[in-house]
Tab-separated table of C-alpha atoms in Angstrom:
chain	number	residue	atom	x	y	z
A	1	UNK	CA	0.000	0.000	0.000
A	2	UNK	CA	1.364	3.405	-0.943
A	3	UNK	CA	1.835	5.632	2.088
A	4	UNK	CA	1.600	9.387	1.615
A	5	UNK	CA	3.928	11.476	3.740
A	6	UNK	CA	3.660	14.937	2.207
A	7	UNK	CA	1.918	17.855	3.887
A	8	UNK	CA	-1.084	18.828	1.809
A	9	UNK	CA	-2.160	22.439	1.429
A	10	UNK	CA	-5.855	22.283	0.694
A	11	UNK	CA	-8.729	24.659	0.101
A	12	UNK	CA	-12.440	24.382	0.743
A	13	UNK	CA	-14.957	23.690	-1.997
A	14	UNK	CA	-17.667	26.298	-2.610
A	15	UNK	CA	-19.693	26.797	-5.774
A	16	UNK	CA	-17.441	24.454	-7.730
A	17	UNK	CA	-14.290	26.410	-6.820
A	18	UNK	CA	-11.433	25.670	-4.435
A	19	UNK	CA	-11.173	28.716	-2.173
A	20	UNK	CA	-9.522	29.933	1.018
A	21	UNK	CA	-11.394	30.956	4.145
A	22	UNK	CA	-12.885	34.434	3.883
A	23	UNK	CA	-10.248	35.852	6.244
A	24	UNK	CA	-7.417	33.641	4.974
A	25	UNK	CA	-7.078	31.752	8.273
A	26	UNK	CA	-5.780	28.171	8.322
A	27	UNK	CA	-5.095	25.394	10.813
A	28	UNK	CA	-2.909	22.289	10.850
A	29	UNK	CA	-4.552	18.891	10.546
A	30	UNK	CA	-2.453	16.495	12.679
A	31	UNK	CA	-1.726	12.766	12.601
A	32	UNK	CA	-3.039	11.530	15.994
A	33	UNK	CA	-0.275	8.894	16.300
A	34	UNK	CA	2.829	10.841	15.253
A	35	UNK	CA	1.681	14.431	15.774
A	36	UNK	CA	2.956	15.283	12.297
A	37	UNK	CA	1.034	17.736	10.121
A	38	UNK	CA	-1.066	15.977	7.484
A	39	UNK	CA	-2.540	19.077	5.847
A	40	UNK	CA	-2.899	22.832	6.171
A	41	UNK	CA	-6.627	23.522	5.964
A	42	UNK	CA	-8.839	26.645	5.710
A	43	UNK	CA	-10.258	27.754	9.061
A	44	UNK	CA	-13.674	29.018	8.048
A	45	UNK	CA	-16.476	30.760	9.878
A	46	UNK	CA	-19.996	32.040	9.442
A	47	UNK	CA	-19.257	34.071	6.317
A	48	UNK	CA	-17.905	31.013	4.531
A	49	UNK	CA	-20.941	28.978	5.614
A	50	UNK	CA	-23.283	31.647	4.249
A	51	UNK	CA	-21.386	31.732	0.951
A	52	UNK	CA	-21.652	27.952	0.644
A	53	UNK	CA	-25.369	27.962	1.474
A	54	UNK	CA	-26.033	30.619	-1.141
A	55	UNK	CA	-24.097	28.614	-3.755
A	56	UNK	CA	-26.159	25.547	-2.873
A	57	UNK	CA	-29.416	27.516	-3.047
A	58	UNK	CA	-28.506	28.875	-6.482
A	59	UNK	CA	-27.741	25.378	-7.761
A	60	UNK	CA	-30.891	23.786	-6.330
A	61	UNK	CA	-33.546	24.543	-8.999
A	62	UNK	CA	-31.560	22.988	-11.830
A	63	UNK	CA	-30.373	19.983	-9.807
A	64	UNK	CA	-33.887	19.263	-8.541
A	65	UNK	CA	-35.064	18.974	-12.157
A	66	UNK	CA	-32.073	16.948	-13.376
A	67	UNK	CA	-33.273	13.663	-14.919
A	68	UNK	CA	-32.831	10.500	-12.848
A	69	UNK	CA	-30.341	9.032	-15.315
A	70	UNK	CA	-27.993	11.988	-14.909
A	71	UNK	CA	-28.103	11.844	-11.120
A	72	UNK	CA	-27.580	8.097	-11.212
A	73	UNK	CA	-24.551	8.446	-13.488
A	74	UNK	CA	-22.848	10.816	-11.042
A	75	UNK	CA	-23.105	8.349	-8.164
A	76	UNK	CA	-21.968	5.365	-10.222
A	77	UNK	CA	-18.928	7.287	-11.425
A	78	UNK	CA	-18.164	8.545	-7.903
A	79	UNK	CA	-18.116	4.950	-6.646
A	80	UNK	CA	-15.680	3.972	-9.391
A	81	UNK	CA	-13.395	6.943	-8.673
A	82	UNK	CA	-13.307	6.166	-4.960
A	83	UNK	CA	-12.337	2.550	-5.655
A	84	UNK	CA	-9.592	3.712	-8.003
A	85	UNK	CA	-8.168	5.878	-5.207
A	86	UNK	CA	-8.359	3.123	-2.579
A	87	UNK	CA	-4.705	3.011	-1.513
A	88	UNK	CA	-4.493	6.794	-1.180
A	89	UNK	CA	-7.716	7.016	0.827
A	90	UNK	CA	-6.848	4.163	3.203
A	91	UNK	CA	-3.459	5.786	3.811
A	92	UNK	CA	-5.062	9.138	4.590
A	93	UNK	CA	-7.627	7.510	6.880
A	94	UNK	CA	-4.701	6.205	8.928
A	95	UNK	CA	-2.813	9.485	8.906
A	96	UNK	CA	-5.781	11.746	9.609
A	97	UNK	CA	-7.948	9.644	11.961
A	98	UNK	CA	-5.670	6.864	13.297
A	99	UNK	CA	-7.748	4.308	11.407
A	100	UNK	CA	-6.179	0.841	11.211
A	101	UNK	CA	-5.865	-0.955	7.878
A	102	UNK	CA	-8.754	-3.306	8.654
A	103	UNK	CA	-11.222	-0.546	9.446
A	104	UNK	CA	-9.957	1.519	6.522
A	105	UNK	CA	-10.740	-1.336	4.154
A	106	UNK	CA	-14.108	-1.837	5.878
A	107	UNK	CA	-14.990	1.780	5.046
A	108	UNK	CA	-13.654	1.453	1.514
A	109	UNK	CA	-15.929	-1.540	0.963
A	110	UNK	CA	-19.005	0.141	2.445
A	111	UNK	CA	-18.978	3.539	0.738
A	112	UNK	CA	-18.925	2.460	-2.938
A	113	UNK	CA	-21.898	0.250	-2.071
A	114	UNK	CA	-23.593	3.235	-0.448
A	115	UNK	CA	-23.109	5.298	-3.608
A	116	UNK	CA	-24.357	2.522	-5.874
A	117	UNK	CA	-27.419	2.111	-3.691
A	118	UNK	CA	-27.952	5.889	-3.849
A	119	UNK	CA	-27.722	5.672	-7.642
A	120	UNK	CA	-30.998	3.741	-7.628
A	121	UNK	CA	-32.762	6.358	-5.503
A	122	UNK	CA	-33.657	8.772	-8.348
A	123	UNK	CA	-35.800	6.007	-9.847
A	124	UNK	CA	-37.756	5.239	-6.681
A	125	UNK	CA	-41.507	6.031	-6.763
A	126	UNK	CA	-42.066	9.532	-5.399
A	127	UNK	CA	-45.791	9.563	-4.782
A	128	UNK	CA	-49.153	7.853	-4.461
A	129	UNK	CA	-52.672	8.364	-5.757
A	130	UNK	CA	-55.076	9.002	-2.872
A	131	UNK	CA	-58.861	8.373	-3.085
A	132	UNK	CA	-60.841	11.591	-2.772
A	133	UNK	CA	-64.473	11.959	-1.679
A	134	UNK	CA	-64.660	15.203	-3.658
A	135	UNK	CA	-64.153	13.419	-6.956
A	136	UNK	CA	-60.759	15.056	-7.456
A	137	UNK	CA	-57.633	13.295	-8.707
A	138	UNK	CA	-55.493	13.554	-5.576
A	139	UNK	CA	-51.813	12.737	-5.268
A	140	UNK	CA	-49.220	12.708	-2.522
A	141	UNK	CA	-45.946	13.717	-4.153
A	142	UNK	CA	-42.467	13.847	-2.641
A	143	UNK	CA	-40.212	16.682	-3.733
A	144	UNK	CA	-36.658	17.659	-2.698
A	145	UNK	CA	-36.545	20.176	0.136
A	146	UNK	CA	-33.726	22.478	-1.001
A	147	UNK	CA	-30.442	23.018	0.825
A	148	UNK	CA	-29.389	20.326	3.307
A	149	UNK	CA	-26.684	21.144	5.854
A	150	UNK	CA	-24.681	18.032	6.737
A	151	UNK	CA	-22.452	17.800	9.806
A	152	UNK	CA	-20.255	14.700	9.824
A	153	UNK	CA	-17.935	13.298	12.537
A	154	UNK	CA	-14.342	12.063	12.403
A	155	UNK	CA	-14.658	8.548	13.798
A	156	UNK	CA	-15.864	6.681	10.702
A	157	UNK	CA	-14.970	9.658	8.567
A	158	UNK	CA	-15.432	8.120	5.139
A	159	UNK	CA	-18.706	6.295	5.845
A	160	UNK	CA	-20.442	8.949	7.911
A	161	UNK	CA	-19.579	11.881	5.662
A	162	UNK	CA	-20.674	9.904	2.582
A	163	UNK	CA	-23.910	8.938	4.316
A	164	UNK	CA	-24.615	12.554	5.224
A	165	UNK	CA	-24.653	13.651	1.588
A	166	UNK	CA	-25.618	10.600	-0.500
A	167	UNK	CA	-29.382	10.428	-0.008
A	168	UNK	CA	-29.918	14.204	0.042
A	169	UNK	CA	-28.074	14.614	-3.278
A	170	UNK	CA	-29.667	11.584	-4.914
A	171	UNK	CA	-33.126	12.914	-4.007
A	172	UNK	CA	-32.448	16.236	-5.759
A	173	UNK	CA	-31.323	18.409	-2.864
A	174	UNK	CA	-28.114	20.409	-2.689
A	175	UNK	CA	-25.700	20.019	0.221
A	176	UNK	CA	-23.299	22.007	2.364
A	177	UNK	CA	-21.044	19.559	4.195
A	178	UNK	CA	-19.103	20.472	7.328
A	179	UNK	CA	-16.656	17.690	8.202
A	180	UNK	CA	-15.082	17.393	11.629
A	181	UNK	CA	-11.988	19.458	12.295
A	182	UNK	CA	-10.250	16.125	13.010
A	183	UNK	CA	-10.981	14.726	9.529
A	184	UNK	CA	-11.314	17.679	7.144
A	185	UNK	CA	-9.881	15.918	4.109
A	186	UNK	CA	-11.005	12.301	4.225
A	187	UNK	CA	-14.331	13.304	5.822
A	188	UNK	CA	-15.081	16.199	3.502
A	189	UNK	CA	-12.734	17.732	0.947
A	190	UNK	CA	-12.198	14.342	-0.687
A	191	UNK	CA	-15.848	14.407	-1.751
A	192	UNK	CA	-15.382	17.761	-3.451
A	193	UNK	CA	-12.652	16.202	-5.572
A	194	UNK	CA	-14.514	12.986	-6.334
A	195	UNK	CA	-17.914	14.465	-7.141
A	196	UNK	CA	-16.429	17.234	-9.282
A	197	UNK	CA	-14.650	14.564	-11.335
A	198	UNK	CA	-17.861	12.521	-11.444
A	199	UNK	CA	-19.673	15.420	-13.113
A	200	UNK	CA	-21.750	16.885	-10.280
A	201	UNK	CA	-22.724	20.444	-11.302
A	202	UNK	CA	-21.135	23.407	-9.557
A	203	UNK	CA	-22.716	24.384	-6.250
A	204	UNK	CA	-24.644	21.138	-5.749
A	205	UNK	CA	-22.087	19.970	-3.167
A	206	UNK	CA	-20.085	22.413	-1.070
A	207	UNK	CA	-17.536	21.563	1.639
A	208	UNK	CA	-16.407	23.980	4.345
A	209	UNK	CA	-13.805	23.374	7.054
A	210	UNK	CA	-13.013	24.958	10.406
A	211	UNK	CA	-10.339	24.905	13.093
A	212	UNK	CA	-10.698	22.872	16.324
A	213	UNK	CA	-13.254	24.417	18.645
A	214	UNK	CA	-14.545	26.815	15.997
A	215	UNK	CA	-17.664	25.045	14.743
A	216	UNK	CA	-20.051	27.442	16.506
A	217	UNK	CA	-20.371	30.182	13.870
A	218	UNK	CA	-20.930	27.616	11.129
A	219	UNK	CA	-23.572	25.778	13.151
A	220	UNK	CA	-25.264	29.087	13.947
A	221	UNK	CA	-25.411	29.922	10.251
A	222	UNK	CA	-26.844	26.509	9.416
A	223	UNK	CA	-29.655	26.938	11.933
A	224	UNK	CA	-30.523	30.539	11.051
A	225	UNK	CA	-30.037	30.862	7.286
A	226	UNK	CA	-33.487	30.686	5.648
A	227	UNK	CA	-32.259	28.667	2.650
A	228	UNK	CA	-31.304	25.669	4.815
A	229	UNK	CA	-34.335	23.399	5.039
A	230	UNK	CA	-32.851	20.276	6.623
A	231	UNK	CA	-29.894	19.565	8.899
A	232	UNK	CA	-28.381	16.167	9.521
A	233	UNK	CA	-25.876	15.618	12.310
A	234	UNK	CA	-23.909	12.630	13.544
A	235	UNK	CA	-22.025	13.148	16.787
A	236	UNK	CA	-22.360	13.453	20.530
A	237	UNK	CA	-25.661	13.666	22.362
A	238	UNK	CA	-24.656	16.911	24.064
A	239	UNK	CA	-23.887	18.662	20.781
A	240	UNK	CA	-26.944	17.157	19.089
A	241	UNK	CA	-29.188	18.499	21.829
A	242	UNK	CA	-27.825	22.038	21.387
A	243	UNK	CA	-28.195	21.813	17.619
A	244	UNK	CA	-31.781	20.544	17.898
A	245	UNK	CA	-32.691	23.383	20.251
A	246	UNK	CA	-31.300	25.980	17.849
A	247	UNK	CA	-32.911	24.349	14.823
A	248	UNK	CA	-36.242	24.148	16.629
A	249	UNK	CA	-36.265	27.877	17.260
A	250	UNK	CA	-35.993	28.347	13.498
A	251	UNK	CA	-38.427	25.545	12.588
A	252	UNK	CA	-35.790	23.467	10.840
A	253	UNK	CA	-36.178	19.714	10.750
A	254	UNK	CA	-33.121	17.732	11.833
A	255	UNK	CA	-31.900	14.138	11.640
A	256	UNK	CA	-29.755	13.264	14.658
A	257	UNK	CA	-27.624	10.142	15.036
A	258	UNK	CA	-26.076	10.540	18.462
A	259	UNK	CA	-24.172	8.549	21.058
A	260	UNK	CA	-24.794	5.039	22.274
A	261	UNK	CA	-24.114	2.882	25.322
A	262	UNK	CA	-24.573	-0.313	23.361
A	263	UNK	CA	-25.209	-3.623	25.149
A	264	UNK	CA	-24.258	-7.064	23.886
A	265	UNK	CA	-26.097	-9.990	25.476
A	266	UNK	CA	-24.434	-13.434	25.521
A	267	UNK	CA	-26.901	-16.132	26.543
A	268	UNK	CA	-25.922	-19.435	28.110
A	269	UNK	CA	-26.551	-21.411	24.916
A	270	UNK	CA	-24.161	-19.268	22.845
A	271	UNK	CA	-21.221	-20.740	20.927
A	272	UNK	CA	-18.516	-19.278	23.159
A	273	UNK	CA	-15.770	-19.142	20.547
A	274	UNK	CA	-18.034	-17.195	18.217
A	275	UNK	CA	-19.286	-15.023	21.071
A	276	UNK	CA	-15.747	-14.105	22.182
A	277	UNK	CA	-14.627	-13.197	18.670
A	278	UNK	CA	-17.791	-11.219	17.956
A	279	UNK	CA	-17.508	-9.358	21.254
A	280	UNK	CA	-13.878	-8.392	20.653
A	281	UNK	CA	-14.758	-7.135	17.174
A	282	UNK	CA	-17.760	-5.156	18.407
A	283	UNK	CA	-15.904	-3.584	21.313
A	284	UNK	CA	-12.462	-2.851	19.863
A	285	UNK	CA	-12.866	-2.140	16.133
A	286	UNK	CA	-11.375	1.307	15.501
A	287	UNK	CA	-10.347	1.523	19.154
A	288	UNK	CA	-13.991	1.521	20.221
A	289	UNK	CA	-14.498	4.885	18.509
A	290	UNK	CA	-17.692	3.848	16.728
A	291	UNK	CA	-21.142	5.004	17.793
A	292	UNK	CA	-22.316	1.358	17.712
A	293	UNK	CA	-19.352	-0.100	19.639
A	294	UNK	CA	-20.248	-2.577	22.368
A	295	UNK	CA	-19.769	-0.797	25.704
A	296	UNK	CA	-21.097	-3.538	27.995
A	297	UNK	CA	-21.369	-7.300	27.534
A	298	UNK	CA	-24.052	-8.984	29.627
A	299	UNK	CA	-23.313	-12.687	30.112
A	300	UNK	CA	-25.610	-15.314	31.612
A	301	UNK	CA	-24.138	-16.799	34.767
A	302	UNK	CA	-23.699	-20.455	33.635
A	303	UNK	CA	-21.108	-19.438	30.996
A	304	UNK	CA	-19.841	-16.205	32.537
A	305	UNK	CA	-16.564	-17.494	34.000
A	306	UNK	CA	-15.462	-19.353	30.870
A	307	UNK	CA	-16.564	-16.564	28.526
A	308	UNK	CA	-14.830	-13.862	30.574
A	309	UNK	CA	-11.605	-15.893	30.793
A	310	UNK	CA	-11.501	-16.414	27.028
A	311	UNK	CA	-12.393	-12.781	26.276
A	312	UNK	CA	-9.671	-11.495	28.608
A	313	UNK	CA	-7.128	-13.753	26.900
A	314	UNK	CA	-8.149	-12.507	23.457
A	315	UNK	CA	-8.149	-8.879	24.579
A	316	UNK	CA	-4.516	-9.202	25.698
A	317	UNK	CA	-3.476	-10.383	22.221
A	318	UNK	CA	-4.720	-7.291	20.353
A	319	UNK	CA	-1.727	-5.347	19.087
A	320	UNK	CA	-1.733	-1.636	19.921
A	321	UNK	CA	0.427	0.805	17.998
A	322	UNK	CA	0.964	2.463	14.649
A	323	UNK	CA	-2.206	2.227	12.520
A	324	UNK	CA	-0.072	2.268	9.382
A	325	UNK	CA	1.226	-1.219	10.213
A	326	UNK	CA	-1.236	-3.727	8.695
A	327	UNK	CA	-1.327	-6.015	11.752
A	328	UNK	CA	-2.205	-3.261	14.231
A	329	UNK	CA	-5.641	-3.767	15.774
A	330	UNK	CA	-5.706	-0.886	18.291
A	331	UNK	CA	-4.519	2.418	16.859
A	332	UNK	CA	-4.472	5.836	18.519
A	333	UNK	CA	-7.418	7.719	19.916
A	334	UNK	CA	-8.201	10.851	17.967
A	335	UNK	CA	-6.442	13.301	20.293
A	336	UNK	CA	-4.978	13.825	23.760
A	337	UNK	CA	-8.311	14.870	25.260
A	338	UNK	CA	-9.900	11.606	24.133
A	339	UNK	CA	-7.080	9.624	25.716
A	340	UNK	CA	-7.388	11.574	28.958
A	341	UNK	CA	-11.136	10.868	29.110
A	342	UNK	CA	-10.674	7.134	28.636
A	343	UNK	CA	-7.915	6.961	31.250
A	344	UNK	CA	-9.842	8.989	33.797
A	345	UNK	CA	-12.994	6.890	33.453
A	346	UNK	CA	-11.153	3.604	33.838
A	347	UNK	CA	-9.228	4.978	36.814
A	348	UNK	CA	-12.417	6.241	38.461
A	349	UNK	CA	-14.154	2.891	37.964
A	350	UNK	CA	-11.191	1.069	39.542
A	351	UNK	CA	-11.201	3.458	42.493
A	352	UNK	CA	-14.864	2.574	43.022
A	353	UNK	CA	-14.209	-1.162	42.963
A	354	UNK	CA	-13.990	-2.259	39.317
A	355	UNK	CA	-11.383	-4.851	38.312
A	356	UNK	CA	-9.224	-4.597	35.192
A	357	UNK	CA	-9.060	-8.048	33.593
A	358	UNK	CA	-6.959	-7.016	30.580
A	359	UNK	CA	-5.323	-3.829	29.347
A	360	UNK	CA	-5.895	-0.642	31.293
A	361	UNK	CA	-2.622	0.844	30.086
A	362	UNK	CA	-1.465	3.835	28.075
A	363	UNK	CA	0.580	2.472	25.147
A	364	UNK	CA	1.989	5.866	24.091
A	365	UNK	CA	1.232	8.079	21.087
A	366	UNK	CA	-2.398	8.639	22.148
A	367	UNK	CA	-2.910	4.865	22.187
A	368	UNK	CA	-4.697	2.949	24.969
A	369	UNK	CA	-4.566	-0.820	25.090
A	370	UNK	CA	-7.734	-2.845	24.598
A	371	UNK	CA	-9.263	-3.045	28.072
A	372	UNK	CA	-11.738	-5.382	29.733
A	373	UNK	CA	-13.169	-4.449	33.135
A	374	UNK	CA	-15.556	-6.199	35.522
A	375	UNK	CA	-17.620	-5.160	38.542
A	376	UNK	CA	-18.095	-1.585	37.313
A	377	UNK	CA	-20.410	0.160	39.804
A	378	UNK	CA	-23.528	1.830	38.465
A	379	UNK	CA	-22.434	5.263	39.654
A	380	UNK	CA	-19.131	5.211	37.741
A	381	UNK	CA	-18.935	7.391	34.614
A	382	UNK	CA	-17.834	4.301	32.698
A	383	UNK	CA	-21.237	2.774	33.460
A	384	UNK	CA	-23.343	5.785	32.509
A	385	UNK	CA	-21.515	7.718	29.776
A	386	UNK	CA	-20.492	6.739	26.269
A	387	UNK	CA	-16.719	6.322	26.572
A	388	UNK	CA	-15.238	6.578	23.096
A	389	UNK	CA	-12.320	4.198	23.449
A	390	UNK	CA	-11.232	0.534	23.599
A	391	UNK	CA	-12.883	-0.236	26.930
A	392	UNK	CA	-15.521	-2.918	27.509
A	393	UNK	CA	-17.337	-3.692	30.762
A	394	UNK	CA	-18.439	-7.277	31.460
A	395	UNK	CA	-21.418	-7.921	33.712
A	396	UNK	CA	-22.921	-11.235	34.865
A	397	UNK	CA	-26.715	-11.615	34.688
A	398	UNK	CA	-28.953	-14.306	36.136
A	399	UNK	CA	-31.318	-14.725	33.190
A	400	UNK	CA	-32.301	-13.431	29.769
A	401	UNK	CA	-34.931	-11.228	31.428
A	402	UNK	CA	-32.273	-9.780	33.704
A	403	UNK	CA	-30.078	-9.135	30.667
A	404	UNK	CA	-32.838	-7.166	28.937
A	405	UNK	CA	-33.473	-5.163	32.093
A	406	UNK	CA	-29.796	-4.243	32.353
A	407	UNK	CA	-29.537	-3.530	28.633
A	408	UNK	CA	-32.356	-1.006	28.923
A	409	UNK	CA	-30.916	0.651	32.037
A	410	UNK	CA	-29.342	3.497	30.075
A	411	UNK	CA	-30.413	6.827	28.644
A	412	UNK	CA	-29.118	5.739	25.236
A	413	UNK	CA	-30.735	3.510	22.622
A	414	UNK	CA	-28.701	3.207	19.436
A	415	UNK	CA	-27.622	-0.393	18.836
A	416	UNK	CA	-27.559	-3.748	20.623
A	417	UNK	CA	-26.646	-7.368	20.022
A	418	UNK	CA	-27.895	-10.748	21.245
A	419	UNK	CA	-25.887	-13.964	20.808
A	420	UNK	CA	-27.814	-17.221	21.191
A	421	UNK	CA	-28.220	-20.436	19.239
A	422	UNK	CA	-32.010	-20.098	19.540
A	423	UNK	CA	-32.901	-17.555	16.879
A	424	UNK	CA	-36.581	-17.442	17.872
A	425	UNK	CA	-35.639	-16.628	21.458
A	426	UNK	CA	-33.230	-13.972	20.238
A	427	UNK	CA	-35.901	-12.376	18.074
A	428	UNK	CA	-38.370	-12.334	20.965
A	429	UNK	CA	-35.824	-10.654	23.234
A	430	UNK	CA	-34.945	-8.131	20.511
A	431	UNK	CA	-38.516	-6.815	20.601
A	432	UNK	CA	-37.995	-5.822	24.236
A	433	UNK	CA	-34.737	-3.932	23.892
A	434	UNK	CA	-35.085	-0.140	23.754
A	435	UNK	CA	-32.814	0.459	20.797
A	436	UNK	CA	-33.104	1.693	17.234
A	437	UNK	CA	-31.064	-1.278	16.029
A	438	UNK	CA	-30.795	-4.839	17.373
A	439	UNK	CA	-28.632	-7.551	15.804
A	440	UNK	CA	-29.553	-11.138	16.657
A	441	UNK	CA	-26.545	-13.464	16.644
A	442	UNK	CA	-24.154	-10.593	16.070
A	443	UNK	CA	-22.502	-7.768	17.953
A	444	UNK	CA	-23.824	-4.173	17.761
A	445	UNK	CA	-21.530	-2.828	14.991
A	446	UNK	CA	-23.272	-3.397	11.695
A	447	UNK	CA	-24.873	-1.391	8.913
A	448	UNK	CA	-26.090	-1.640	5.327
A	449	UNK	CA	-26.849	1.385	3.129
A	450	UNK	CA	-30.510	0.466	2.617
A	451	UNK	CA	-31.348	-0.107	6.295
A	452	UNK	CA	-33.126	2.486	8.516
A	453	UNK	CA	-30.244	3.590	10.725
A	454	UNK	CA	-30.780	5.627	13.888
A	455	UNK	CA	-31.540	5.525	17.593
A	456	UNK	CA	-34.134	6.188	20.261
A	457	UNK	CA	-34.012	7.991	23.616
A	458	UNK	CA	-30.799	10.045	23.934
A	459	UNK	CA	-29.361	8.430	20.800
A	460	UNK	CA	-31.324	10.774	18.572
A	461	UNK	CA	-34.225	10.793	16.150
A	462	UNK	CA	-34.785	10.374	12.440
A	463	UNK	CA	-33.231	7.723	10.213
A	464	UNK	CA	-30.621	7.450	7.504
A	465	UNK	CA	-30.880	4.774	4.812
A	466	UNK	CA	-33.342	3.504	2.204
A	467	UNK	CA	-36.977	4.584	2.319
A	468	UNK	CA	-36.398	6.230	5.695
A	469	UNK	CA	-33.954	8.684	4.118
A	470	UNK	CA	-36.487	9.537	1.432
A	471	UNK	CA	-38.966	10.449	4.149
A	472	UNK	CA	-36.377	12.631	5.910
A	473	UNK	CA	-34.991	14.543	2.917
A	474	UNK	CA	-38.124	15.233	0.878
A	475	UNK	CA	-41.329	17.174	1.455
A	476	UNK	CA	-44.652	15.350	1.045
A	477	UNK	CA	-47.093	17.512	-0.925
A	478	UNK	CA	-50.765	16.996	-1.649
A	479	UNK	CA	-51.739	17.900	-5.202
């Protein structure tokens, strides 16, 4: 795999042009493992956001009327271009977000499929004929809404930024994308390059970037500018709540995919080898920095000792280090603050009586070893807050009913998993779990482009994917 080492000097993408920030400000995008500068990036603000929104609004009428075949062709070509650039993109995922080779390839497999699924969207039925007692010919017709503001996170930068723009564009909307300050290129500016080459008209997609801690003016502009008709956000519950409050004041509809404290239930009839491997994957993929990552595994008492022993042994074998080495499983956390949070929550749990069964160590370069803990008290932050890192709590339960009770004992409700050899029992238990997503006989990390993806409770509202996305990013009109 080719590994890029140069420092990129990039611009943001507005109205089909590559431009600097309005005031010329920049910031350095850093490699979380080495601290080296990956790129020098425009540090934009509210004026840049307004310029991008206006470019998107100007492009909307023509794009909304573009024939389905033309929209489809753009997405099919974008998928091909992304695949052609695979080695470059996987390398930049590692350099910009600390993404290991395995998770980089996972994203590279998912996103072309997402684009090819989106390519079918322009041909989906957009309305129904509705019986009328007045003798009229009545129709319910879906139409694109206009400008969609998309706010994407850094953790699965390629997938989540692509998801934030794919359905809105395919449905005839125009988009202003704000990637995270921790992934400005691979989570944003890359799409300006790819979609311009794929033939997307100028202004239909715009990408603006900002320095760490400077998202506020852009978010304010998104929520107040009258041309923005939808906002989609993937990120923390705290930030999502503030965004929803601001959007509500301006009567803007939002789609929020927020945090999760995702349970994985292992029942006593589970195949333990499969359960251990699935649990390790679900907890430690991308250092546990995935919204769906398993945070707590609930194990029925008859198999708890053997399962926990095997899981601890496997956890100790997971190599932590440089994400650019293909055999690394645990790469760096995104920044020093993230590392400090993980360390402090593990330390606090231990002080309150928790036991570290594996890991629990700083491996240097913002890297924390895969960690398994037991006996975490309910009042520890590790038991109540989404901890974005490679830390999994194991808890013994007395029955399947007890497992469901403990799985639901959280303010979150994004994803969950149940592992059992009795599929009917697993399906029955899945109906009782308060979660937007439940995987039977799998761990909580899983997605397909056509599935309705999103959470309940403090994990957000609205759905990405398939028909659900059509409902979110179109207006239903009665004619």
